[in-house]
Amino acid sequence: MSAEKMEFKAELKQVMEIIVHSLYSHKEIFLRELISNAADAIGKIRFDALTDAELAEGDTDFQIKIIPDAAAKTLTISDNGCGMSRETLINDLGTIARSGTKAFLEKMKQAKSENVDLIGQFGVGFYSAFMVADKVEVVTRAPRQTAATKWTSAGEDSFTVEAAERDKRGTTIVLHLRDDESEFAETWRLRSLVQKFSDFIEYPVVLVTDEKKRDKDGKETDEIEHKEDIVNSRQAIWLRAKSEVKDEEYAEFYKHISHDFDAPLKTIPYAAEGAQEFKALMFVPARRPSDFFMREQRRGLQLYVNRVFIAEECDKLLPPYFSFVRGVVDSSDLPLNVSREMLQEDRQLHKIRKALVSRLFATFKEMLEKEHATYLKFWEQFGVMLKSGLMGDFENRESILDLLLYPSTRASEENKLVTLAQYVEAMPAGQEEIYYMIAENRPMVENSPYMEYFRERGYEVLIMTDPVDETVVAATPEYQGKKLKAIDRGELAAKDETPAAEKEQREKDHQDLLAFIKETLGDEIAETRLSARLKSSPLCLIGEEGQIGAQMERLLRELGQAAPERKLVLEINPDHAAIAALRSKLSADKNAATEDLRLLFDGAVIASGGKIKDPAAFLQRAAKLVAGA
Ligand code: ADP
């Protein structure tokens, strides 16, 4: 049978185009990607053979061979993993573009040219071979099959597939190196790359060389010596004592499992002893990965049982809000033949998860207290994830709340952030609640009429500008026994120090004005009342307790969703000159008073972060006022 020619899926053509023509640095990562694929393939057959021993066909001496040939300018990477059937081969290396492929292309368009780490992140690692090779051949054979298949491509638009021979199950990849990439056929270069990137790979990475023997004086002879060296130490880094591992080693391991190019922000080795015995090694990345907000991002930790790899992304080990944490867990309590389905409900796993979660919380808390600068970096990248955890995880609510940071009206420096605990600690005598305001930005809070009351009393107000803050407060009725309260919603439970008689008189004096306001604004407000909170502003709009805020309302509208109707209470300041003027105008000229009221009301809507109905009319009224008409 002759070779059949096939076209790459359109997206893959573009991937190849980018790989071949725009990535110039860090080309060496192709080796890491191919070794990692080989290790995955071995892990797969090894795992499947746990339940079906015959599948391994007696070939359980698992290894990955690296065979350079400087004369032929080739590099061969061979494994005895699960191999691929003809159909899988065609699908996986050519015709099916996975969701990551499109995302990769989009990211590459945005990213600064040299972002090779995206290759691994988006699952297009195999194609990185074309950074160094102008032709790649793959010969592969699946278990229980006698036929093998050969795939060949020069990395442009197409590839060919034909029948081939391979004496056993597994995959062999031959890279025909580009002229200027011959260094990847050099033994020393390959050795150092394997040590750097793949030292901890569980299976032996064997460097196979046929080199001319040297005589006593170091001169080459004609005799060829065949050597097979295991290059990687295969030490499971997570089993080693923390004191014995160098930071760089941790960092390399992190880069290997995360496909990140930067060192982690925090490394968290963990050896649990006692009832639950397991070892874990967790990492907090320094930055959000580029696919962070995509649904199909990689998440979860790798799971091992007694050093045998079980699952790549075990999302049962951590709650979704910790999905940014990378790492491995190695347990000696789980059965080795645990199936993927069993993992779903295993009780042991649940206990491990609990221990990991509390370890993470303890780490973050310590970081917050002792490594504040590092914590701020962490917060900037992943704070939003912690906040999202408040919605589902009631058990850990306090722990999450302890980690939140907010700017506040008290903090003199613009960007200083406070914890809720610091806020509570600084509350002056007489303050019973934690005050906050959700707004677009800091000045909108600081200059809002709502602030007057709080500023006067020296009460700090937390400034919340993140869209998820609305859900944070909805999920947090109180912290340390103190209720959270929006300063622009609900009636103030403040002590009104005005004597009763005086209050009554004031109500009476303003009866007509309040009736007029209600009549004029009608449905636009829920009610109107005299304010206990205003000092220098004439009036303001207050939401009802438990209602969504203006910020959320706008967000919902922008998303094209129906926002629940928000009825606001209009509070007026009887001590303000504008309100006094409105009152006297009302008895003289009701039409003029109506115009003035609309002008003031629109101003209050704007100050509350809302949108006014008729901005043109607002401008006309303001213009008239300025003209003195
Ligand atoms: P990823 O490994 O992230 O899935 P790759 O582009 O590196 O993406 O590989 C694509 C697919 O090709 C893999 O998912 C796997 O199914 C298959 N594959 C690659 N290399 C091997 C190998 N050595 N043995 C078996 N299958 C492989």
Tab-separated table of C-alpha atoms and ligand atoms in Angstrom, residues 37-38 40-41 79 82-84 92-93 98 123-127 171 173 298, ligand 1:
chain	number	residue	atom	x	y	z
A	37	ASN	CA	4.579	12.988	25.534
A	38	ALA	CA	6.568	9.753	25.669
A	40	ASP	CA	2.554	10.251	29.201
A	41	ALA	CA	2.231	7.409	26.719
A	79	ASP	CA	9.261	4.970	23.737
A	82	CYS	CA	0.767	3.089	24.443
A	83	GLY	CA	1.518	3.899	20.822
A	84	MET	CA	-1.195	4.962	18.417
A	92	ASP	CA	-4.118	13.289	17.095
A	93	LEU	CA	-1.379	14.437	14.772
A	98	ARG	CA	-8.431	20.514	19.934
A	123	GLY	CA	-1.430	21.109	24.073
A	124	VAL	CA	0.324	21.544	20.755
A	125	GLY	CA	3.650	20.319	22.124
A	126	PHE	CA	4.295	17.718	19.462
A	127	TYR	CA	4.439	20.363	16.753
A	171	THR	CA	6.295	5.232	19.228
A	173	ILE	CA	9.871	9.889	16.344
A	298	ARG	CA	-5.736	22.656	32.948
B	1	ADP	P1	-0.690	17.058	24.195
B	1	ADP	O1	0.434	16.127	24.528
B	1	ADP	O2	-0.694	18.285	25.028
B	1	ADP	O3	-2.019	16.389	24.145
B	1	ADP	P2	0.659	17.126	21.659
B	1	ADP	O4	0.507	17.980	20.458
B	1	ADP	O5	2.009	17.149	22.274
B	1	ADP	O6	-0.431	17.579	22.690
B	1	ADP	O7	0.289	15.629	21.279
B	1	ADP	C1	-0.928	15.355	20.643
B	1	ADP	C2	-1.392	13.954	20.913
B	1	ADP	O8	-0.622	12.996	20.171
B	1	ADP	C3	-1.264	13.496	22.358
B	1	ADP	O9	-2.360	13.909	23.122
B	1	ADP	C4	-1.209	11.982	22.200
B	1	ADP	O10	-2.513	11.458	22.092
B	1	ADP	C5	-0.500	11.796	20.891
B	1	ADP	N1	0.934	11.510	21.113
B	1	ADP	C6	1.961	12.365	21.009
B	1	ADP	N2	3.124	11.748	21.273
B	1	ADP	C7	2.834	10.457	21.568
B	1	ADP	C8	3.612	9.295	21.953
B	1	ADP	N3	4.931	9.355	22.082
B	1	ADP	N4	2.934	8.136	22.172
B	1	ADP	C9	1.596	8.069	22.037
B	1	ADP	N5	0.835	9.107	21.689
B	1	ADP	C10	1.424	10.300	21.463
